[in-house]
Tab-separated table of N, CA and C in Angstrom:
chain	number	residue	atom	x	y	z
X	1	MET	N	-15.515	-7.839	-6.144
X	1	MET	CA	-14.324	-7.668	-5.339
X	1	MET	C	-14.216	-8.812	-4.315
X	2	GLU	N	-14.691	-9.956	-4.732
X	2	GLU	CA	-14.691	-11.136	-3.874
X	2	GLU	C	-13.280	-11.500	-3.401
X	3	ARG	N	-12.318	-11.442	-4.304
X	3	ARG	CA	-10.946	-11.817	-3.919
X	3	ARG	C	-10.330	-10.790	-2.963
X	4	VAL	N	-10.679	-9.524	-3.104
X	4	VAL	CA	-10.198	-8.501	-2.168
X	4	VAL	C	-10.677	-8.834	-0.761
X	5	ASN	N	-11.937	-9.235	-0.661
X	5	ASN	CA	-12.484	-9.597	0.646
X	5	ASN	C	-11.852	-10.868	1.191
X	6	LYS	N	-11.432	-11.765	0.307
X	6	LYS	CA	-10.694	-12.944	0.763
X	6	LYS	C	-9.357	-12.531	1.363
X	7	VAL	N	-8.684	-11.580	0.730
X	7	VAL	CA	-7.428	-11.065	1.278
X	7	VAL	C	-7.682	-10.428	2.635
X	8	LEU	N	-8.684	-9.592	2.696
X	8	LEU	CA	-9.022	-8.870	3.925
X	8	LEU	C	-9.318	-9.814	5.088
X	9	ASN	N	-9.834	-10.994	4.780
X	9	ASN	CA	-10.192	-11.969	5.812
X	9	ASN	C	-9.203	-13.122	5.922
X	10	HIS	N	-8.121	-13.077	5.152
X	10	HIS	CA	-7.127	-14.141	5.192
X	10	HIS	C	-6.452	-14.138	6.575
X	11	PRO	N	-6.269	-15.293	7.190
X	11	PRO	CA	-5.667	-15.337	8.534
X	11	PRO	C	-4.286	-14.673	8.615
X	12	LEU	N	-3.474	-14.817	7.597
X	12	LEU	CA	-2.150	-14.195	7.620
X	12	LEU	C	-2.270	-12.671	7.556
X	13	PHE	N	-3.162	-12.170	6.698
X	13	PHE	CA	-3.401	-10.725	6.639
X	13	PHE	C	-3.903	-10.227	7.998
X	14	CYS	N	-4.899	-10.892	8.545
X	14	CYS	CA	-5.492	-10.457	9.818
X	14	CYS	C	-4.461	-10.444	10.941
X	15	GLY	N	-3.627	-11.466	11.003
X	15	GLY	CA	-2.613	-11.538	12.049
X	15	GLY	C	-1.582	-10.426	11.937
X	16	GLU	N	-1.073	-10.207	10.731
X	16	GLU	CA	-0.065	-9.165	10.524
X	16	GLU	C	-0.660	-7.773	10.715
X	17	PHE	N	-1.884	-7.574	10.239
X	17	PHE	CA	-2.540	-6.282	10.383
X	17	PHE	C	-2.779	-5.959	11.861
X	18	SER	N	-3.124	-6.966	12.627
X	18	SER	CA	-3.318	-6.799	14.066
X	18	SER	C	-2.001	-6.396	14.741
X	19	LYS	N	-0.896	-7.009	14.329
X	19	LYS	CA	0.425	-6.655	14.886
X	19	LYS	C	0.771	-5.197	14.581
X	20	ILE	N	0.501	-4.769	13.346
X	20	ILE	CA	0.779	-3.384	12.960
X	20	ILE	C	-0.023	-2.430	13.838
X	21	ASN	N	-1.306	-2.706	13.980
X	21	ASN	CA	-2.157	-1.836	14.797
X	21	ASN	C	-1.676	-1.767	16.239
X	22	GLU	N	-1.237	-2.882	16.780
X	22	GLU	CA	-0.742	-2.903	18.158
X	22	GLU	C	0.561	-2.104	18.283
X	23	LEU	N	1.476	-2.309	17.349
X	23	LEU	CA	2.760	-1.605	17.398
X	23	LEU	C	2.608	-0.097	17.164
X	24	GLU	N	1.575	0.294	16.432
X	24	GLU	CA	1.399	1.709	16.090
X	24	GLU	C	0.362	2.426	16.946
X	25	LYS	N	-0.159	1.783	17.963
X	25	LYS	CA	-1.257	2.385	18.727
X	25	LYS	C	-0.887	3.730	19.350
X	26	ASP	N	0.376	3.925	19.681
X	26	ASP	CA	0.810	5.203	20.271
X	26	ASP	C	1.664	6.016	19.308
X	27	ARG	N	1.716	5.634	18.074
X	27	ARG	CA	2.548	6.310	17.071
X	27	ARG	C	1.979	7.693	16.765
X	28	VAL	N	2.825	8.716	16.771
X	28	VAL	CA	2.371	10.073	16.474
X	28	VAL	C	2.477	10.377	14.975
X	29	PHE	N	3.303	9.628	14.267
X	29	PHE	CA	3.458	9.843	12.832
X	29	PHE	C	2.418	9.009	12.083
X	30	CYS	N	2.427	9.086	10.777
X	30	CYS	CA	1.460	8.359	9.962
X	30	CYS	C	1.381	6.892	10.360
X	31	ARG	N	0.189	6.418	10.379
X	31	ARG	CA	-0.054	5.004	10.688
X	31	ARG	C	-0.350	4.259	9.401
X	32	HIS	N	-0.395	2.959	9.525
X	32	HIS	CA	-0.568	2.100	8.357
X	32	HIS	C	-1.829	1.252	8.518
X	33	GLY	N	-2.881	1.903	9.006
X	33	GLY	CA	-4.145	1.233	9.243
X	33	GLY	C	-5.037	1.212	8.009
X	34	MET	N	-6.269	0.815	8.227
X	34	MET	CA	-7.212	0.634	7.126
X	34	MET	C	-7.505	1.938	6.390
X	35	ASN	N	-7.504	3.071	7.082
X	35	ASN	CA	-7.743	4.336	6.380
X	35	ASN	C	-6.667	4.588	5.330
X	36	HIS	N	-5.408	4.349	5.698
X	36	HIS	CA	-4.312	4.534	4.742
X	36	HIS	C	-4.456	3.556	3.575
X	37	LEU	N	-4.714	2.307	3.869
X	37	LEU	CA	-4.817	1.298	2.810
X	37	LEU	C	-5.961	1.618	1.848
X	38	ALA	N	-7.099	2.014	2.398
X	38	ALA	CA	-8.247	2.363	1.547
X	38	ALA	C	-7.955	3.620	0.732
X	39	ASP	N	-7.294	4.602	1.333
X	39	ASP	CA	-6.929	5.811	0.590
X	39	ASP	C	-6.005	5.480	-0.572
X	40	VAL	N	-5.004	4.632	-0.334
X	40	VAL	CA	-4.085	4.252	-1.406
X	40	VAL	C	-4.850	3.576	-2.538
X	41	ALA	N	-5.748	2.669	-2.207
X	41	ALA	CA	-6.524	1.967	-3.232
X	41	ALA	C	-7.357	2.942	-4.063
X	42	ARG	N	-8.085	3.805	-3.382
X	42	ARG	CA	-8.975	4.733	-4.086
X	42	ARG	C	-8.198	5.732	-4.932
X	43	ILE	N	-7.120	6.290	-4.374
X	43	ILE	CA	-6.331	7.265	-5.122
X	43	ILE	C	-5.667	6.606	-6.322
X	44	ALA	N	-5.106	5.422	-6.133
X	44	ALA	CA	-4.465	4.717	-7.255
X	44	ALA	C	-5.465	4.457	-8.369
X	45	TYR	N	-6.663	4.035	-7.997
X	45	TYR	CA	-7.671	3.742	-9.018
X	45	TYR	C	-8.117	5.022	-9.730
X	46	ILE	N	-8.252	6.095	-9.008
X	46	ILE	CA	-8.605	7.381	-9.630
X	46	ILE	C	-7.497	7.820	-10.591
X	47	LEU	N	-6.243	7.739	-10.146
X	47	LEU	CA	-5.123	8.107	-11.020
X	47	LEU	C	-5.149	7.277	-12.301
X	48	TYR	N	-5.412	5.998	-12.158
X	48	TYR	CA	-5.488	5.103	-13.311
X	48	TYR	C	-6.640	5.513	-14.238
X	49	LEU	N	-7.820	5.745	-13.671
X	49	LEU	CA	-8.977	6.111	-14.497
X	49	LEU	C	-8.757	7.420	-15.235
X	50	GLU	N	-8.007	8.325	-14.624
X	50	GLU	CA	-7.754	9.621	-15.243
X	50	GLU	C	-6.564	9.596	-16.205
X	51	SER	N	-5.878	8.473	-16.260
X	51	SER	CA	-4.701	8.361	-17.131
X	51	SER	C	-5.106	7.831	-18.503
X	52	ASP	N	-4.148	7.827	-19.383
X	52	ASP	CA	-4.353	7.184	-20.682
X	52	ASP	C	-3.255	6.139	-20.868
X	53	CYS	N	-3.078	5.302	-19.850
X	53	CYS	CA	-1.967	4.349	-19.848
X	53	CYS	C	-2.121	3.269	-20.916
X	54	GLY	N	-3.331	3.031	-21.405
X	54	GLY	CA	-3.525	2.081	-22.489
X	54	GLY	C	-3.616	0.625	-22.058
X	55	THR	N	-3.456	0.344	-20.788
X	55	THR	CA	-3.553	-1.027	-20.287
X	55	THR	C	-4.742	-1.129	-19.354
X	56	LYS	N	-5.477	-2.225	-19.462
X	56	LYS	CA	-6.637	-2.416	-18.596
X	56	LYS	C	-6.217	-3.169	-17.342
X	57	TYR	N	-6.439	-2.527	-16.200
X	57	TYR	CA	-6.181	-3.150	-14.908
X	57	TYR	C	-7.500	-3.209	-14.141
X	58	PRO	N	-7.899	-4.377	-13.675
X	58	PRO	CA	-9.128	-4.473	-12.883
X	58	PRO	C	-8.998	-3.740	-11.545
X	59	LYS	N	-10.085	-3.139	-11.116
X	59	LYS	CA	-10.106	-2.413	-9.848
X	59	LYS	C	-9.640	-3.301	-8.700
X	60	GLU	N	-9.968	-4.559	-8.767
X	60	GLU	CA	-9.607	-5.518	-7.727
X	60	GLU	C	-8.090	-5.565	-7.480
X	61	LEU	N	-7.298	-5.370	-8.515
X	61	LEU	CA	-5.852	-5.401	-8.359
X	61	LEU	C	-5.348	-4.197	-7.555
X	62	PHE	N	-5.948	-3.041	-7.772
X	62	PHE	CA	-5.558	-1.841	-7.026
X	62	PHE	C	-5.853	-2.013	-5.536
X	63	TYR	N	-7.023	-2.528	-5.226
X	63	TYR	CA	-7.406	-2.701	-3.838
X	63	TYR	C	-6.552	-3.768	-3.161
X	64	THR	N	-6.246	-4.820	-3.877
X	64	THR	CA	-5.414	-5.881	-3.310
X	64	THR	C	-3.995	-5.387	-3.056
X	65	ALA	N	-3.409	-4.707	-4.026
X	65	ALA	CA	-2.052	-4.171	-3.848
X	65	ALA	C	-2.024	-3.192	-2.678
X	66	ALA	N	-3.039	-2.364	-2.573
X	66	ALA	CA	-3.096	-1.390	-1.473
X	66	ALA	C	-3.190	-2.087	-0.119
X	67	LEU	N	-4.013	-3.118	-0.030
X	67	LEU	CA	-4.139	-3.841	1.235
X	67	LEU	C	-2.823	-4.485	1.659
X	68	LEU	N	-2.054	-4.952	0.692
X	68	LEU	CA	-0.856	-5.728	1.001
X	68	LEU	C	0.441	-4.918	1.045
X	69	HIS	N	0.449	-3.699	0.517
X	69	HIS	CA	1.729	-3.007	0.322
X	69	HIS	C	2.487	-2.692	1.611
X	70	ASP	N	1.822	-2.532	2.719
X	70	ASP	CA	2.486	-2.221	3.991
X	70	ASP	C	2.370	-3.348	5.011
X	71	LEU	N	1.959	-4.528	4.595
X	71	LEU	CA	1.682	-5.619	5.533
X	71	LEU	C	2.916	-6.045	6.315
X	72	GLY	N	4.100	-5.773	5.824
X	72	GLY	CA	5.331	-6.139	6.517
X	72	GLY	C	5.824	-5.105	7.509
X	73	ARG	N	5.035	-4.092	7.804
X	73	ARG	CA	5.459	-3.019	8.719
X	73	ARG	C	5.827	-3.534	10.110
X	74	ALA	N	5.116	-4.499	10.630
X	74	ALA	CA	5.428	-4.993	11.976
X	74	ALA	C	6.835	-5.580	12.004
X	75	ARG	N	7.157	-6.370	11.014
X	75	ARG	CA	8.502	-6.977	10.956
X	75	ARG	C	9.576	-5.888	10.869
X	76	GLN	N	9.325	-4.844	10.089
X	76	GLN	CA	10.291	-3.749	9.997
X	76	GLN	C	10.472	-3.088	11.358
X	77	ASP	N	9.386	-2.862	12.049
X	77	ASP	CA	9.467	-2.224	13.363
X	77	ASP	C	10.182	-3.119	14.380
X	78	ILE	N	10.044	-4.418	14.243
X	78	ILE	CA	10.637	-5.357	15.199
X	78	ILE	C	12.120	-5.590	14.935
X	79	ASP	N	12.487	-5.843	13.660
X	79	ASP	CA	13.885	-6.219	13.409
X	79	ASP	C	14.568	-5.467	12.265
X	80	GLY	N	13.888	-4.478	11.689
X	80	GLY	CA	14.513	-3.655	10.659
X	80	GLY	C	14.417	-4.194	9.240
X	81	THR	N	13.786	-5.336	9.046
X	81	THR	CA	13.600	-5.862	7.692
X	81	THR	C	12.805	-4.850	6.878
X	82	PRO	N	13.274	-4.462	5.697
X	82	PRO	CA	12.502	-3.513	4.884
X	82	PRO	C	11.072	-4.039	4.659
X	83	HIS	N	10.103	-3.201	4.974
X	83	HIS	CA	8.725	-3.695	4.955
X	83	HIS	C	8.231	-4.067	3.571
X	84	GLU	N	8.789	-3.477	2.518
X	84	GLU	CA	8.341	-3.870	1.187
X	84	GLU	C	8.744	-5.315	0.878
X	85	ARG	N	9.905	-5.743	1.360
X	85	ARG	CA	10.328	-7.131	1.139
X	85	ARG	C	9.465	-8.097	1.943
X	86	GLU	N	9.220	-7.758	3.207
X	86	GLU	CA	8.378	-8.614	4.034
X	86	GLU	C	6.936	-8.616	3.522
X	87	SER	N	6.445	-7.474	3.072
X	87	SER	CA	5.086	-7.411	2.513
X	87	SER	C	4.973	-8.309	1.296
X	88	ALA	N	5.973	-8.294	0.428
X	88	ALA	CA	5.965	-9.156	-0.765
X	88	ALA	C	6.018	-10.628	-0.374
X	89	ARG	N	6.824	-10.951	0.617
X	89	ARG	CA	6.913	-12.345	1.074
X	89	ARG	C	5.552	-12.830	1.578
X	90	LEU	N	4.885	-12.005	2.350
X	90	LEU	CA	3.559	-12.360	2.858
X	90	LEU	C	2.548	-12.455	1.715
X	91	ALA	N	2.632	-11.521	0.781
X	91	ALA	CA	1.707	-11.514	-0.355
X	91	ALA	C	1.870	-12.759	-1.221
X	92	GLU	N	3.088	-13.262	-1.327
X	92	GLU	CA	3.320	-14.482	-2.118
X	92	GLU	C	2.552	-15.672	-1.558
X	93	VAL	N	2.270	-15.660	-0.273
X	93	VAL	CA	1.470	-16.712	0.356
X	93	VAL	C	-0.019	-16.418	0.156
X	94	ILE	N	-0.403	-15.192	0.390
X	94	ILE	CA	-1.818	-14.808	0.395
X	94	ILE	C	-2.438	-14.821	-0.997
X	95	LEU	N	-1.756	-14.274	-1.981
X	95	LEU	CA	-2.358	-14.092	-3.312
X	95	LEU	C	-2.879	-15.380	-3.942
X	96	PRO	N	-2.079	-16.437	-4.055
X	96	PRO	CA	-2.634	-17.647	-4.677
X	96	PRO	C	-3.765	-18.272	-3.867
X	97	GLU	N	-3.696	-18.139	-2.555
X	97	GLU	CA	-4.749	-18.701	-1.701
X	97	GLU	C	-6.062	-17.931	-1.840
X	98	CYS	N	-5.989	-16.723	-2.391
X	98	CYS	CA	-7.185	-15.904	-2.591
X	98	CYS	C	-7.612	-15.861	-4.056
X	99	GLY	N	-6.978	-16.676	-4.900
X	99	GLY	CA	-7.430	-16.824	-6.278
X	99	GLY	C	-6.744	-15.969	-7.319
X	100	PHE	N	-5.628	-15.333	-6.989
X	100	PHE	CA	-4.913	-14.515	-7.968
X	100	PHE	C	-3.960	-15.389	-8.769
X	101	ASP	N	-3.967	-15.208	-10.083
X	101	ASP	CA	-3.081	-16.003	-10.929
X	101	ASP	C	-1.677	-15.412	-10.929
X	102	SER	N	-0.753	-16.075	-11.609
X	102	SER	CA	0.650	-15.655	-11.557
X	102	SER	C	0.869	-14.284	-12.193
X	103	ALA	N	0.167	-13.965	-13.272
X	103	ALA	CA	0.328	-12.647	-13.910
X	103	ALA	C	-0.186	-11.535	-12.998
X	104	GLU	N	-1.326	-11.749	-12.375
X	104	GLU	CA	-1.870	-10.756	-11.443
X	104	GLU	C	-0.955	-10.607	-10.236
X	105	SER	N	-0.483	-11.719	-9.718
X	105	SER	CA	0.420	-11.693	-8.569
X	105	SER	C	1.700	-10.946	-8.895
X	106	GLU	N	2.225	-11.147	-10.085
X	106	GLU	CA	3.455	-10.465	-10.497
X	106	GLU	C	3.267	-8.944	-10.499
X	107	LEU	N	2.138	-8.469	-11.015
X	107	LEU	CA	1.850	-7.028	-11.004
X	107	LEU	C	1.784	-6.492	-9.576
X	108	ILE	N	1.071	-7.200	-8.732
X	108	ILE	CA	0.892	-6.771	-7.346
X	108	ILE	C	2.218	-6.802	-6.605
X	109	LEU	N	2.991	-7.860	-6.784
X	109	LEU	CA	4.285	-7.973	-6.099
X	109	LEU	C	5.253	-6.879	-6.545
X	110	ASP	N	5.258	-6.570	-7.830
X	110	ASP	CA	6.108	-5.482	-8.326
X	110	ASP	C	5.718	-4.151	-7.682
X	111	ALA	N	4.423	-3.914	-7.569
X	111	ALA	CA	3.949	-2.672	-6.938
X	111	ALA	C	4.351	-2.618	-5.469
X	112	ILE	N	4.231	-3.732	-4.774
X	112	ILE	CA	4.610	-3.787	-3.359
X	112	ILE	C	6.106	-3.514	-3.211
X	113	LEU	N	6.902	-4.206	-4.005
X	113	LEU	CA	8.358	-4.092	-3.887
X	113	LEU	C	8.879	-2.715	-4.271
X	114	SER	N	8.163	-2.009	-5.123
X	114	SER	CA	8.665	-0.709	-5.578
X	114	SER	C	7.917	0.483	-4.998
X	115	HIS	N	7.027	0.266	-4.050
X	115	HIS	CA	6.237	1.402	-3.554
X	115	HIS	C	7.043	2.384	-2.720
X	116	ARG	N	8.251	2.036	-2.344
X	116	ARG	CA	9.106	2.976	-1.600
X	116	ARG	C	10.204	3.570	-2.466
X	117	THR	N	10.531	2.928	-3.576
X	117	THR	CA	11.699	3.351	-4.344
X	117	THR	C	11.390	3.791	-5.759
X	118	ALA	N	10.203	3.514	-6.238
X	118	ALA	CA	9.837	3.918	-7.594
X	118	ALA	C	9.770	5.437	-7.672
X	119	THR	N	9.881	5.957	-8.843
X	119	THR	CA	9.649	7.389	-9.006
X	119	THR	C	8.191	7.571	-9.384
X	120	GLY	N	7.691	8.738	-9.186
X	120	GLY	CA	6.309	9.023	-9.556
X	120	GLY	C	6.063	8.872	-11.039
X	121	GLU	N	7.131	8.840	-11.804
X	121	GLU	CA	7.011	8.712	-13.253
X	121	GLU	C	7.033	7.260	-13.710
X	122	LYS	N	7.209	6.309	-12.786
X	122	LYS	CA	7.250	4.907	-13.179
X	122	LYS	C	5.947	4.557	-13.878
X	123	PRO	N	6.041	3.963	-15.046
X	123	PRO	CA	4.815	3.664	-15.783
X	123	PRO	C	4.081	2.451	-15.213
X	124	GLY	N	2.843	2.362	-15.582
X	124	GLY	CA	2.079	1.169	-15.280
X	124	GLY	C	1.534	1.088	-13.872
X	125	PHE	N	1.113	-0.106	-13.571
X	125	PHE	CA	0.417	-0.393	-12.331
X	125	PHE	C	1.220	0.030	-11.098
X	126	ALA	N	2.496	-0.354	-11.028
X	126	ALA	CA	3.323	-0.020	-9.863
X	126	ALA	C	3.423	1.486	-9.654
X	127	GLY	N	3.475	2.242	-10.737
X	127	GLY	CA	3.550	3.697	-10.629
X	127	GLY	C	2.308	4.297	-10.003
X	128	PHE	N	1.147	3.735	-10.304
X	128	PHE	CA	-0.098	4.231	-9.700
X	128	PHE	C	-0.092	3.989	-8.190
X	129	ILE	N	0.365	2.808	-7.777
X	129	ILE	CA	0.414	2.495	-6.343
X	129	ILE	C	1.430	3.396	-5.644
X	130	TYR	N	2.594	3.581	-6.241
X	130	TYR	CA	3.622	4.450	-5.666
X	130	TYR	C	3.073	5.867	-5.455
X	131	ARG	N	2.505	6.446	-6.489
X	131	ARG	CA	2.000	7.819	-6.386
X	131	ARG	C	0.876	7.928	-5.370
X	132	ALA	N	-0.023	6.952	-5.367
X	132	ALA	CA	-1.145	6.981	-4.433
X	132	ALA	C	-0.670	6.876	-2.987
X	133	ASP	N	0.344	6.056	-2.756
X	133	ASP	CA	0.887	5.911	-1.402
X	133	ASP	C	1.397	7.249	-0.891
X	134	LYS	N	2.055	8.009	-1.727
X	134	LYS	CA	2.581	9.305	-1.319
X	134	LYS	C	1.470	10.343	-1.188
X	135	LEU	N	0.532	10.346	-2.129
X	135	LEU	CA	-0.558	11.323	-2.100
X	135	LEU	C	-1.539	11.082	-0.956
X	136	SER	N	-1.548	9.872	-0.423
X	136	SER	CA	-2.508	9.538	0.630
X	136	SER	C	-2.157	10.187	1.970
X	137	ARG	N	-0.954	10.688	2.094
X	137	ARG	CA	-0.517	11.283	3.352
X	137	ARG	C	-0.878	12.763	3.389
X	138	HIS	N	-1.442	13.198	4.474
X	138	HIS	CA	-1.914	14.583	4.611
X	138	HIS	C	-1.001	15.357	5.562
X	139	CYS	N	0.254	15.473	5.180
X	139	CYS	CA	1.269	16.122	6.022
X	139	CYS	C	0.899	17.571	6.343
X	140	VAL	N	0.221	18.222	5.421
X	140	VAL	CA	-0.122	19.631	5.597
X	140	VAL	C	-0.992	19.859	6.840
X	141	SER	N	-1.736	18.850	7.260
X	141	SER	CA	-2.607	19.020	8.418
X	141	SER	C	-2.198	18.135	9.593
X	142	CYS	N	-1.012	17.571	9.537
X	142	CYS	CA	-0.556	16.634	10.567
X	142	CYS	C	0.071	17.378	11.744
X	143	ALA	N	-0.343	17.034	12.936
X	143	ALA	CA	0.198	17.662	14.137
X	143	ALA	C	1.671	17.310	14.368
X	144	ALA	N	2.134	16.208	13.794
X	144	ALA	CA	3.523	15.771	13.977
X	144	ALA	C	4.420	16.175	12.812
X	145	GLU	N	3.912	16.952	11.873
X	145	GLU	CA	4.669	17.296	10.659
X	145	GLU	C	6.022	17.921	10.961
X	146	ALA	N	6.095	18.819	11.911
X	146	ALA	CA	7.350	19.517	12.220
X	146	ALA	C	8.429	18.557	12.726
X	147	ASP	N	8.030	17.479	13.360
X	147	ASP	CA	8.981	16.504	13.896
X	147	ASP	C	9.259	15.348	12.938
X	148	CYS	N	8.575	15.313	11.844
X	148	CYS	CA	8.691	14.211	10.881
X	148	CYS	C	9.858	14.472	9.929
X	149	ASP	N	10.624	13.420	9.665
X	149	ASP	CA	11.750	13.571	8.740
X	149	ASP	C	11.508	12.869	7.406
X	150	TRP	N	10.252	12.565	7.117
X	150	TRP	CA	9.930	11.923	5.839
X	150	TRP	C	10.240	12.895	4.715
X	151	GLU	N	10.999	12.456	3.746
X	151	GLU	CA	11.483	13.342	2.682
X	151	GLU	C	10.432	13.671	1.631
X	152	LEU	N	9.316	12.978	1.613
X	152	LEU	CA	8.313	13.193	0.565
X	152	LEU	C	7.021	13.796	1.114
X	153	LYS	N	7.147	14.727	2.025
X	153	LYS	CA	5.964	15.297	2.659
X	153	LYS	C	4.994	15.872	1.628
X	154	ASN	N	3.744	15.577	1.855
X	154	ASN	CA	2.662	16.049	1.007
X	154	ASN	C	2.087	17.302	1.674
X	155	LEU	N	2.619	18.454	1.296
X	155	LEU	CA	2.272	19.709	1.973
X	155	LEU	C	1.269	20.546	1.206
X	156	ARG	N	0.608	19.958	0.253
X	156	ARG	CA	-0.462	20.670	-0.465
X	156	ARG	C	-1.486	19.648	-0.922
X	157	PHE	N	-2.637	20.135	-1.244
X	157	PHE	CA	-3.713	19.257	-1.681
X	157	PHE	C	-3.553	19.028	-3.170
X	158	GLU	N	-3.207	17.823	-3.520
X	158	GLU	CA	-2.886	17.532	-4.923
X	158	GLU	C	-3.261	16.092	-5.258
X	159	TYR	N	-3.893	15.911	-6.386
X	159	TYR	CA	-4.201	14.558	-6.879
X	159	TYR	C	-4.063	14.524	-8.366
């Protein structure tokens, strides 16, 4: 997972991740910190391993997509730019610098761009990231659940 660690230590990733943490330090709703990113990676990989999708995806791609899928959150909070678009823009810089080829980058970028709008039935790599992103939220035990207007609340334990 050498390339995942390159992403994790990339200056652009570190800078944007720091901005997200600062902007969300007093946030009562779900945050987009390392716990969320790691949960998305692990859940997506489990969903993939339990599937019979017929395509081989390296674990490294799941972890990379998970790390990058919300990286544009600070920009969204600052000026309203949809975070999936900003996350993809940032990923386009980070991925080649961390050794990902164009085919791998295309898979990751598609997952980033569709993680808010895909359906849970979307096939392939992007579908695993989409489902994991939603399943990673523990709305059933969240103190802010009653005040949250997120339409996809995860109100039961399901994987």
